[in-house]
mmCIF file of C-alpha atoms in Angstrom:
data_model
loop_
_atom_site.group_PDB
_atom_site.id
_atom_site.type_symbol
_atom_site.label_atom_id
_atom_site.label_comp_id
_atom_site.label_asym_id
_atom_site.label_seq_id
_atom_site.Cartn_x
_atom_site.Cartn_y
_atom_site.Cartn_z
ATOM 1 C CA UNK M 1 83.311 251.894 24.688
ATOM 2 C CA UNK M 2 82.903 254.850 27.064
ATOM 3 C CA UNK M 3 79.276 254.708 27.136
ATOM 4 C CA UNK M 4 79.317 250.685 28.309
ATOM 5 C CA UNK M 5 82.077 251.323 30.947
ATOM 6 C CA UNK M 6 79.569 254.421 32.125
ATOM 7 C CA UNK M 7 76.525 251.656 31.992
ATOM 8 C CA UNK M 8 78.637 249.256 34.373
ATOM 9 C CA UNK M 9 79.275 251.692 36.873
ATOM 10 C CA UNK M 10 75.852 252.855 36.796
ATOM 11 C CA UNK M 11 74.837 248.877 37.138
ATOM 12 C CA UNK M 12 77.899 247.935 39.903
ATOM 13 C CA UNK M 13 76.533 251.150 41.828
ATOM 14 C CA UNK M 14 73.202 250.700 42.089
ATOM 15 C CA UNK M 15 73.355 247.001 42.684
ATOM 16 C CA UNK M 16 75.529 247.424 45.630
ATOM 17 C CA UNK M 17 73.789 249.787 47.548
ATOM 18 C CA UNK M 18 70.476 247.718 46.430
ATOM 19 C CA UNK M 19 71.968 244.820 47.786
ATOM 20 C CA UNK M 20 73.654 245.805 50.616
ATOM 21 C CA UNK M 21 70.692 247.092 52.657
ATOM 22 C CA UNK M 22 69.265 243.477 52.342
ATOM 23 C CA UNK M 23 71.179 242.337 54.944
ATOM 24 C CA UNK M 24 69.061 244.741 57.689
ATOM 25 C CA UNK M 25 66.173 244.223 55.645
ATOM 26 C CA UNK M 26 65.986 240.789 55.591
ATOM 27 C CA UNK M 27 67.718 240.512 59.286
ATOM 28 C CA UNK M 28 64.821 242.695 61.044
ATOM 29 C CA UNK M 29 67.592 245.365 61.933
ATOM 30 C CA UNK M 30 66.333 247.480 64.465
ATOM 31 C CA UNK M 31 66.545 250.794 62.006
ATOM 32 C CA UNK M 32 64.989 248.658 59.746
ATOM 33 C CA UNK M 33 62.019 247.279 61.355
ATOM 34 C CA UNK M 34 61.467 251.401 63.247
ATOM 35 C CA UNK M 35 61.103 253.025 59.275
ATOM 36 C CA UNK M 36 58.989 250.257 58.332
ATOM 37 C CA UNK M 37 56.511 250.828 61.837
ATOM 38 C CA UNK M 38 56.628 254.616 61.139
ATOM 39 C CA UNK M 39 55.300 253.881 57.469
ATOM 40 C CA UNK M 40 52.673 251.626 59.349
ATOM 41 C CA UNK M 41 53.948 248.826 56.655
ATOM 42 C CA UNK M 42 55.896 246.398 59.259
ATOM 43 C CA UNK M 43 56.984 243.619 58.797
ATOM 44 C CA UNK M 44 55.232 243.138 55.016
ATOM 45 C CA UNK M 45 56.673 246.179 53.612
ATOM 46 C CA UNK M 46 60.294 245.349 55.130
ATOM 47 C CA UNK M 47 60.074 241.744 53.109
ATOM 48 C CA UNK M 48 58.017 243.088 50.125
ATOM 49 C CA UNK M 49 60.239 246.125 49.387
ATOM 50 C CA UNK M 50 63.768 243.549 49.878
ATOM 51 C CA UNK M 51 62.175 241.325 47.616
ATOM 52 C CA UNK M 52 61.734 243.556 44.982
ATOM 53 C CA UNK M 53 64.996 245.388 45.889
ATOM 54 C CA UNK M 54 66.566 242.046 45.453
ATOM 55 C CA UNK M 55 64.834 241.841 42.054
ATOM 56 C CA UNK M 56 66.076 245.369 40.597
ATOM 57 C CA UNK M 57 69.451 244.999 41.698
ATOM 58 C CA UNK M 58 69.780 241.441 39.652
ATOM 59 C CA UNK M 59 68.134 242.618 36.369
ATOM 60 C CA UNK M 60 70.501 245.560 36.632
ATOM 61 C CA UNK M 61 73.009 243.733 36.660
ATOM 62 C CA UNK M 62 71.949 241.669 33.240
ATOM 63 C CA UNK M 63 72.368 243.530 30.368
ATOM 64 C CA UNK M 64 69.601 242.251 28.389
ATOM 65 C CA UNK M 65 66.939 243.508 31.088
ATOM 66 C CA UNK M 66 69.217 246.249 32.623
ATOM 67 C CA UNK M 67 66.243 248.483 31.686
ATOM 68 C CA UNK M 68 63.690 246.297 33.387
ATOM 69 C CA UNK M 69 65.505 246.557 36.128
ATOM 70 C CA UNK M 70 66.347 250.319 36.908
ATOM 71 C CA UNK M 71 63.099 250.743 35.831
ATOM 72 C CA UNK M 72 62.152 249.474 39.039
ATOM 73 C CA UNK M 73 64.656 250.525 41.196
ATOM 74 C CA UNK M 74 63.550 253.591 40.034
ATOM 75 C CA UNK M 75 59.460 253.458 41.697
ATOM 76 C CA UNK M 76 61.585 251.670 44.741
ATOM 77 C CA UNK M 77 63.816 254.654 45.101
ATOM 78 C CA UNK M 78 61.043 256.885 44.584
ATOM 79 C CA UNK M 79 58.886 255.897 47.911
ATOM 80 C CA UNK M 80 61.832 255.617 49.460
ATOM 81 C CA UNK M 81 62.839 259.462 49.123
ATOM 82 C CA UNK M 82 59.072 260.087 49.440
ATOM 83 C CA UNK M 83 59.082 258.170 52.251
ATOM 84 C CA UNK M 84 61.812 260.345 53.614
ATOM 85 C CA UNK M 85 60.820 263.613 52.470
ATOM 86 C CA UNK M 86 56.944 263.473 54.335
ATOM 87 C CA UNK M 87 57.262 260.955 56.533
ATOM 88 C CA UNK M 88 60.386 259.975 58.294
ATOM 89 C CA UNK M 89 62.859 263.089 57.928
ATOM 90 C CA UNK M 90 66.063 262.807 55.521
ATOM 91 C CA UNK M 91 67.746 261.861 59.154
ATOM 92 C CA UNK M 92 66.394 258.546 60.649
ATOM 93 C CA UNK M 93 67.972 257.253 63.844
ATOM 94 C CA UNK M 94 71.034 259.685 64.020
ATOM 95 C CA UNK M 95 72.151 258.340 60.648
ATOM 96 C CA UNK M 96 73.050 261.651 58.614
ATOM 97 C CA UNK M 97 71.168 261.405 55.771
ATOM 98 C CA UNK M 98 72.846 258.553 54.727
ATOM 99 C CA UNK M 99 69.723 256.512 54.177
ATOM 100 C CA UNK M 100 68.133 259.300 52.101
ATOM 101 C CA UNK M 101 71.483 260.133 50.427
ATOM 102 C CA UNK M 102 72.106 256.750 49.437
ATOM 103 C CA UNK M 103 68.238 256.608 47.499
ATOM 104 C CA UNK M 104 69.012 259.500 45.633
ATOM 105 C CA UNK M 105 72.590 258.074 44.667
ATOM 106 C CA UNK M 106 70.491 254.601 43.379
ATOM 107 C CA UNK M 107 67.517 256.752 41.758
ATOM 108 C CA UNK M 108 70.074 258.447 39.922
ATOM 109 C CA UNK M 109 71.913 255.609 38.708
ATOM 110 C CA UNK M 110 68.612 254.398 37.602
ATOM 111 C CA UNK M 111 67.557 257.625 36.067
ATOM 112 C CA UNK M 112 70.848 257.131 34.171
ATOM 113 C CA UNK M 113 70.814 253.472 33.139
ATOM 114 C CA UNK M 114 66.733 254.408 31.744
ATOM 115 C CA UNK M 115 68.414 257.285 29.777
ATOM 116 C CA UNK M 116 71.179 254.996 27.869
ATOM 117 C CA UNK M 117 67.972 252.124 27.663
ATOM 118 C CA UNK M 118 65.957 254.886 26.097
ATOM 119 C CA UNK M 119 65.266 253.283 22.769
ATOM 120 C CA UNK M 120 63.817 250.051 24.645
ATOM 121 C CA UNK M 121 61.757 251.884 26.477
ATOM 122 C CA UNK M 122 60.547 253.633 23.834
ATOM 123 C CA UNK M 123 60.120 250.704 21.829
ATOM 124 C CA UNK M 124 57.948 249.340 24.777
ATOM 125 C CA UNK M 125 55.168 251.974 24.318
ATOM 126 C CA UNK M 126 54.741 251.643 20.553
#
């Protein structure tokens, strides 16, 4: 019982923040469309990386392919701190950190959701 209401916090957490940057991604928010020009990836990469944003967050939110899922919101998270860490600075636009805090947040919900979906994903690569 404790494990699954851990897993669904993990899911509701991730989700949110995957979904809720949609909005600027999708929008062409100003922040938005200047990380995407920086990474030399605008506007494709802006679309391309909502898409699959968009994608992660709903098979998190699925148990069955919960795995699936943070599995990809973890690569996604991944370039994103990347991104951050040699590219565009852990503070973009005066915002904190709050862009690079909130990837780390989601990459370690999915770290976590991959660690209680171990035995699928081990049962993938036999």
């Amino acid at each position: 019982m404790k494990k699954e209401i851990i897993m669904w916090i993990l899911r509701i957490v991730a989700s949110v923040i995957l979904l809720q940057t949609l909005y600027f991604k999708f929008s062409g928010a100003e922040e938005s469309i200047y990380i995407f020009s920086t990474l030399g990836l605008e506007p494709y990469g802006r679309i391309g990386s909502g898409i699959a944003e968009l994608l992660a967050a709903i098979l998190i939110l699925i148990p069955k392919t919960t795995w699936i899922g943070a599995l990809g919101g973890f690569g996604i998270m991944t370039g994103a701190i990347l991104s951050h860490l040699f590219v565009l600075g852990i503070v973009v636009k005066n915002d904190g950190g709050t862009l690079f805090a909130l990837a780390v947040i989601t990459l370690l919900c999915c770290l976590g959701l991959l660690y209680f979906n171990k035995n699928k994903l081990f049962n993938l690569l036999n």
